[in-house]
């Protein structure tokens, strides 16, 4: 995902044998606090360890954060991904770790995608069944064409994709920076409604576009967000060519926690994050305050206090929690950040998300109806309350899983107060209307599993999504890792995690911001880049996000 805001090739940076920098030997074993054991915190901690530093990871709940995999009690080998579940192959920094850790992946069955046997689109009571996207009725082809036309005419789509493919950073920046100011004021819906393509096509096409969307499904719940957020997704193919992680997304953070790198400064062979922490991270952080004791780079040290009272002082702290939690979940010294950064943190806008899964005895949906010849059930997109239903096959000899409903924003909030059982009942009610002859219930085994990320006190929702006018906040949050020009009282704490990334909602942003924080910590402690492999901070002035 060569992001247009900062087209730095993180994959090349990671693959370079020269490594990600070094710190003076006198600092080997120096402890650095990492708050949050999600993907971002673990990538930062893993790389800090490789440089000979000692990451001290704090976690309020489970290792893995929003890469959380649950298992069905009746058959624990059968799993479902409650957070991230499908990873675009353009996430090259993410795949660096997936491959390094030897994880298996599989083609994810998105609507109309290659590995998906069949897709049903049911809008306004009209049901369409297709096995090949080419068989979609003309109306849907027109909807897809209008979107392509709008991107081509109004957002330099082809030139931008070509420049990204060529890693032509100067063209990427020139195109993006020419659109930034205008598009920062525009919502996704405004972009669609104002485009010549959709104006000509008419409201019904806009409506169907919102319900059925592109790539992974309907996008109308994203309509209020800034069009910049959507362009970042489509330019980088983030919404296409998805793969899942075999055994569940949580395999990735688990592997990072347990892996002993081959090449490491200072630490003996066999050292992993797990061995450094004697098997478990520290507990939830309750308080982060500056001390009056001198630390590094002209800044005083920072004291981290756990919920149950343990306190420790650090020269550098990386926070990967969703940023609003620094106001609500953690007592954070106000002086740690400049007021403009607090404004950016406070304005963070979050997407809600809800998923409900059931386990079924077998992938019965693959059976064909003897009369129509169609699969009994298909990957389903509908304007009914279930919105998107995914069929997740574990092979003929294993129980299968149905993600009955995957919803966002308003659609997700509508489920918030309902129990798992009630959610399941309502979702089955929708599906029974779409598939009247199919006895879905008779295949369900055990209890449903449901999640609403916004109801968990350790998260603010699924992930951040900027509204129109938020670019300036995002620019401040993202570039905060470069602290050279910052006042001493604000140095030494680094923000990472997909909240501060340009591609919130994609695990790639958690990885790349973790690498930014690593770079910031190394500089803060008096270390340096490898000469043959300058890190992200070295390129900020040249190709960094434009300040508006
Ligand atoms: P987190 O995973 O949130 O890690 C932060 C950690 O901090 C958490 O473990 C939390 O428990 C911990 N914490 C909170 N408070 C404290 C405290 N006081 N003290 C200590 N620890 C604390 N990405 C994709 O690439 N593809 C997808 O298909 C996709 N789908 C998604 C669907 C959903 C519903 C969600 C929620 C996310 C999805 N994502 C997807 C995004 C991906 O999951 C995230 O980008 C990534 O997991 C974020 O990692 P992180 O480390 O930045 O944050």
Coordinates of N, CA and C in Angstrom, one line a residue, residues 273-409:
X273 N 9.8 -12.1 22.4 CA 9.0 -11.2 23.3 C 8.5 -12.0 24.5
X274 N 8.0 -13.2 24.2 CA 7.5 -14.0 25.3 C 8.5 -14.3 26.4
X275 N 9.8 -14.7 26.0 CA 10.8 -15.0 27.0 C 11.2 -13.7 27.8
X276 N 11.2 -12.6 27.0 CA 11.6 -11.4 27.7 C 10.6 -11.0 28.8
X277 N 9.3 -11.4 28.6 CA 8.2 -11.0 29.5 C 7.9 -12.2 30.4
X278 N 8.7 -13.2 30.4 CA 8.4 -14.5 31.1 C 6.9 -14.9 30.9
X279 N 6.5 -14.9 29.6 CA 5.2 -15.5 29.2 C 4.0 -14.6 29.2
X280 N 4.0 -13.5 29.9 CA 2.8 -12.6 29.8 C 3.2 -11.2 29.8
X281 N 2.5 -10.3 29.1 CA 2.8 -8.9 29.1 C 2.4 -8.3 30.5
X282 N 2.9 -7.1 30.7 CA 2.4 -6.3 31.9 C 0.9 -6.0 31.8
X283 N 0.3 -5.5 32.8 CA -1.1 -5.3 32.8 C -1.5 -4.0 32.2
X284 N -2.8 -3.6 32.3 CA -3.3 -2.4 31.7 C -2.6 -1.2 32.3
X285 N -2.4 -0.2 31.4 CA -1.8 1.1 31.9 C -2.9 2.0 32.4
X286 N -2.7 2.6 33.5 CA -3.7 3.5 34.1 C -3.3 5.0 34.0
X287 N -1.9 5.2 34.0 CA -1.5 6.6 34.1 C -0.1 6.7 33.4
X288 N 0.1 7.8 32.7 CA 1.4 8.1 32.0 C 1.7 9.6 32.3
X289 N 2.8 9.8 33.0 CA 3.2 11.1 33.4 C 4.7 11.4 33.2
X290 N 5.0 12.6 33.0 CA 6.4 13.0 32.9 C 7.0 13.1 34.3
X291 N 8.3 12.8 34.4 CA 8.9 12.9 35.7 C 9.8 14.2 35.7
X292 N 10.5 14.4 36.7 CA 11.5 15.5 36.7 C 12.9 15.0 36.5
X293 N 13.0 13.7 36.2 CA 14.4 13.1 36.0 C 14.8 13.1 34.6
X294 N 16.1 13.6 34.4 CA 16.5 13.7 33.0 C 16.6 12.3 32.3
X295 N 16.1 12.3 31.0 CA 16.1 11.1 30.2 C 17.0 11.2 29.0
X296 N 16.4 11.1 27.8 CA 17.2 11.2 26.6 C 16.8 12.4 25.8
X297 N 17.7 12.8 24.9 CA 17.3 13.9 23.9 C 16.8 15.1 24.5
X298 N 17.3 15.5 25.7 CA 16.8 16.7 26.4 C 15.5 16.6 27.1
X299 N 14.9 15.4 27.0 CA 13.6 15.2 27.7 C 13.7 14.5 29.0
X300 N 12.8 14.8 29.9 CA 12.8 14.0 31.1 C 12.1 12.7 30.9
X301 N 12.3 11.8 31.8 CA 11.7 10.4 31.6 C 10.2 10.4 31.8
X302 N 9.6 9.3 31.5 CA 8.1 9.2 31.6 C 7.8 8.0 32.4
X303 N 6.8 8.2 33.3 CA 6.5 7.2 34.3 C 5.2 6.5 33.9
X304 N 5.2 5.2 33.8 CA 4.0 4.4 33.4 C 3.5 3.7 34.6
X305 N 2.2 3.9 34.9 CA 1.6 3.2 36.1 C 0.6 2.2 35.7
X306 N 0.6 1.0 36.2 CA -0.4 0.0 35.8 C -1.6 0.1 36.7
X307 N -2.7 -0.5 36.2 CA -4.0 -0.4 36.9 C -3.9 -0.9 38.3
X308 N -3.0 -1.9 38.6 CA -2.9 -2.4 39.9 C -1.7 -1.8 40.7
X309 N -1.1 -0.7 40.2 CA -0.2 0.1 41.0 C 1.2 0.1 40.6
X310 N 1.7 -1.0 39.9 CA 3.2 -1.0 39.6 C 3.5 0.2 38.7
X311 N 4.7 0.9 39.1 CA 5.1 2.1 38.4 C 6.5 1.9 37.9
X312 N 6.8 2.3 36.6 CA 8.2 2.2 36.1 C 8.5 3.4 35.2
X313 N 9.7 3.9 35.3 CA 10.1 5.0 34.5 C 10.9 4.6 33.3
X314 N 10.6 5.3 32.2 CA 11.2 4.9 30.9 C 11.7 6.2 30.2
X315 N 12.8 6.0 29.4 CA 13.3 7.1 28.5 C 12.4 7.3 27.3
X316 N 11.7 6.2 26.9 CA 10.9 6.3 25.7 C 9.6 5.4 25.9
X317 N 8.5 5.9 25.4 CA 7.2 5.2 25.6 C 6.5 5.2 24.2
X318 N 6.0 4.1 23.8 CA 5.2 4.0 22.5 C 3.8 3.7 22.9
X319 N 2.9 4.5 22.5 CA 1.5 4.2 22.8 C 0.8 3.7 21.5
X320 N 0.2 2.5 21.5 CA -0.5 2.0 20.3 C -2.0 1.8 20.6
X321 N -2.5 2.3 21.7 CA -3.9 2.2 22.0 C -4.7 3.1 21.1
X322 N -6.0 2.9 20.8 CA -6.7 3.8 20.0 C -6.6 5.2 20.7
X323 N -6.3 6.2 19.9 CA -5.8 7.4 20.5 C -6.7 8.1 21.5
X324 N -8.0 8.0 21.2 CA -9.0 8.6 22.2 C -8.9 8.0 23.6
X325 N -8.4 6.8 23.7 CA -8.2 6.2 25.0 C -7.2 6.9 25.9
X326 N -6.3 7.7 25.2 CA -5.4 8.6 26.0 C -6.1 9.6 26.8
X327 N -7.4 9.9 26.4 CA -8.2 10.9 27.1 C -9.1 10.2 28.1
X328 N -9.6 9.0 27.7 CA -10.7 8.4 28.5 C -10.3 7.2 29.2
X329 N -9.3 6.4 28.7 CA -8.9 5.1 29.4 C -7.7 5.2 30.2
X330 N -6.9 6.2 29.9 CA -5.6 6.4 30.6 C -5.5 7.8 31.1
X331 N -5.0 8.0 32.4 CA -4.8 9.3 32.9 C -3.5 9.8 32.3
X332 N -3.6 10.6 31.3 CA -2.4 11.0 30.5 C -2.0 12.5 30.8
X333 N -0.8 12.7 31.2 CA -0.3 14.0 31.5 C -0.5 14.9 30.3
X334 N -1.3 16.0 30.6 CA -1.7 16.9 29.5 C -0.4 17.5 28.8
X335 N 0.6 17.7 29.6 CA 1.8 18.3 29.0 C 2.6 17.4 28.1
X336 N 2.3 16.1 28.0 CA 3.0 15.3 27.1 C 2.9 15.6 25.6
X337 N 1.7 16.2 25.3 CA 1.5 16.6 23.9 C 1.1 18.0 23.8
X338 N 1.5 18.6 22.6 CA 1.2 20.0 22.3 C -0.4 20.1 22.2
X339 N -0.9 21.3 22.5 CA -2.4 21.4 22.4 C -3.0 21.0 21.0
X340 N -2.2 21.4 19.9 CA -2.8 21.0 18.6 C -2.8 19.5 18.4
X341 N -1.9 18.8 19.1 CA -2.0 17.3 19.0 C -3.2 16.8 19.8
X342 N -3.4 17.4 20.9 CA -4.6 17.0 21.7 C -5.9 17.2 20.8
X343 N -5.9 18.4 20.1 CA -7.1 18.6 19.3 C -7.3 17.5 18.3
X344 N -6.1 17.1 17.7 CA -6.2 16.0 16.7 C -6.7 14.7 17.3
X345 N -6.2 14.4 18.5 CA -6.6 13.2 19.2 C -8.1 13.3 19.5
X346 N -8.5 14.4 20.1 CA -10.0 14.6 20.5 C -10.9 14.5 19.3
X347 N -10.5 14.9 18.1 CA -11.4 14.9 16.9 C -11.5 13.6 16.3
X348 N -10.7 12.6 16.7 CA -10.7 11.3 16.0 C -12.2 10.8 15.9
X349 N -12.5 10.3 14.7 CA -13.8 9.8 14.5 C -13.7 8.3 14.2
X350 N -14.6 7.6 14.9 CA -14.5 6.1 14.8 C -15.6 5.5 14.1
X351 N -15.3 4.4 13.4 CA -16.3 3.5 12.7 C -16.7 2.5 13.7
X352 N -18.0 2.2 13.9 CA -18.4 1.1 14.7 C -18.5 -0.1 13.8
X353 N -18.5 -1.3 14.4 CA -18.6 -2.5 13.6 C -19.1 -3.7 14.4
X354 N -20.0 -4.4 13.8 CA -20.5 -5.6 14.5 C -20.5 -6.8 13.6
X355 N -20.2 -8.0 14.2 CA -20.2 -9.2 13.4 C -21.0 -10.3 14.3
X356 N -21.7 -11.1 13.6 CA -22.3 -12.3 14.4 C -22.1 -13.5 13.6
X357 N -21.5 -14.5 14.2 CA -21.2 -15.8 13.6 C -22.0 -17.0 14.1
X358 N -22.3 -17.9 13.3 CA -22.8 -19.2 13.8 C -21.9 -20.3 13.2
X359 N -21.8 -21.4 14.0 CA -21.2 -22.6 13.4 C -22.3 -23.5 12.8
X360 N -22.1 -24.1 11.7 CA -23.0 -25.0 11.1 C -22.4 -26.4 10.9
X361 N -23.2 -27.4 10.8 CA -22.7 -28.8 10.8 C -21.7 -29.1 9.6
X362 N -22.0 -28.4 8.4 CA -21.2 -28.6 7.2 C -21.5 -27.5 6.3
X363 N -20.7 -27.3 5.2 CA -21.0 -26.3 4.2 C -22.1 -26.6 3.3
X364 N -23.3 -26.7 4.0 CA -24.5 -27.2 3.3 C -24.9 -26.3 2.1
X365 N -24.4 -25.1 2.1 CA -24.8 -24.1 1.1 C -24.3 -24.5 -0.3
X366 N -23.3 -25.4 -0.3 CA -22.8 -25.8 -1.6 C -23.7 -26.8 -2.3
X367 N -24.6 -27.4 -1.6 CA -25.6 -28.3 -2.3 C -26.4 -27.5 -3.3
X368 N -26.8 -28.2 -4.3 CA -27.6 -27.4 -5.4 C -29.0 -27.7 -5.3
X369 N -29.9 -26.7 -5.5 CA -31.3 -26.9 -5.5 C -31.6 -27.7 -6.8
X370 N -32.3 -28.9 -6.6 CA -32.6 -29.7 -7.8 C -33.4 -29.0 -8.9
X371 N -34.2 -28.0 -8.5 CA -35.1 -27.4 -9.5 C -34.3 -26.3 -10.2
X372 N -33.6 -25.4 -9.5 CA -33.0 -24.2 -10.1 C -31.5 -24.5 -10.5
X373 N -30.9 -25.5 -9.8 CA -29.5 -25.8 -10.1 C -28.6 -24.8 -9.3
X374 N -29.2 -23.9 -8.6 CA -28.4 -22.9 -7.9 C -27.9 -23.5 -6.5
X375 N -26.8 -22.9 -6.0 CA -26.4 -23.2 -4.6 C -27.5 -22.9 -3.7
X376 N -27.6 -23.7 -2.6 CA -28.7 -23.4 -1.6 C -28.6 -22.0 -1.0
X377 N -27.3 -21.6 -0.7 CA -27.1 -20.3 -0.2 C -25.8 -19.7 -0.8
X378 N -25.7 -18.4 -0.8 CA -24.6 -17.8 -1.5 C -24.1 -16.6 -0.6
X379 N -22.8 -16.2 -0.9 CA -22.4 -14.9 -0.2 C -23.5 -13.9 -0.6
X380 N -24.0 -13.2 0.5 CA -25.2 -12.4 0.2 C -25.0 -10.9 0.6
X381 N -25.4 -10.1 -0.3 CA -25.5 -8.6 0.0 C -27.0 -8.2 -0.1
X382 N -27.5 -7.5 0.9 CA -28.9 -7.2 0.9 C -29.1 -5.8 1.6
X383 N -30.3 -5.2 1.3 CA -30.6 -4.0 2.0 C -31.4 -4.3 3.2
X384 N -31.6 -5.6 3.5 CA -32.2 -6.0 4.8 C -31.2 -5.7 5.9
X385 N -31.6 -5.9 7.2 CA -30.7 -5.5 8.3 C -29.5 -6.3 8.4
X386 N -29.4 -7.5 7.8 CA -28.2 -8.3 8.0 C -27.1 -7.7 7.0
X387 N -27.4 -7.0 6.0 CA -26.5 -6.4 5.1 C -25.5 -7.3 4.3
X388 N -24.6 -7.9 5.0 CA -23.6 -8.8 4.3 C -23.5 -10.1 5.1
X389 N -23.6 -11.2 4.3 CA -23.5 -12.6 4.9 C -22.4 -13.3 4.2
X390 N -21.4 -13.8 5.0 CA -20.3 -14.5 4.4 C -20.3 -16.0 4.7
X391 N -20.0 -16.9 3.8 CA -20.0 -18.3 4.0 C -18.5 -18.8 4.1
X392 N -18.2 -19.3 5.2 CA -16.8 -19.6 5.5 C -16.6 -21.1 5.6
X393 N -16.0 -21.7 4.6 CA -15.9 -23.2 4.5 C -14.6 -23.7 5.1
X394 N -14.7 -24.7 5.9 CA -13.4 -25.3 6.5 C -13.1 -26.7 5.9
X395 N -13.8 -27.0 4.7 CA -13.6 -28.3 4.1 C -14.8 -29.2 4.5
X396 N -15.0 -30.2 3.6 CA -16.2 -31.1 3.7 C -16.2 -31.8 5.0
X397 N -15.1 -32.1 5.6 CA -15.0 -33.0 6.8 C -15.0 -32.2 8.1
X398 N -15.4 -30.9 8.0 CA -15.3 -30.0 9.2 C -16.6 -29.2 9.3
X399 N -17.0 -28.8 10.5 CA -18.1 -27.8 10.6 C -17.7 -26.6 9.9
X400 N -18.7 -25.8 9.4 CA -18.4 -24.6 8.7 C -18.9 -23.4 9.5
X401 N -18.7 -22.2 9.0 CA -19.1 -21.0 9.8 C -19.8 -20.1 8.8
X402 N -20.9 -19.5 9.3 CA -21.6 -18.4 8.6 C -21.4 -17.1 9.4
X403 N -20.9 -16.1 8.7 CA -20.9 -14.8 9.3 C -22.2 -14.2 8.9
X404 N -23.2 -14.3 9.8 CA -24.6 -14.0 9.4 C -24.7 -12.5 9.0
X405 N -23.9 -11.7 9.7 CA -24.1 -10.3 9.4 C -22.8 -9.5 9.8
X406 N -22.3 -8.7 8.8 CA -21.1 -7.9 9.1 C -21.6 -6.5 8.8
X407 N -21.6 -5.6 9.8 CA -22.2 -4.2 9.5 C -21.3 -3.2 10.1
X408 N -21.5 -2.0 9.7 CA -20.7 -0.8 10.0 C -21.6 0.4 10.5
X409 N -20.9 1.2 11.2 CA -21.6 2.5 11.6 C -23.0 2.4 12.1

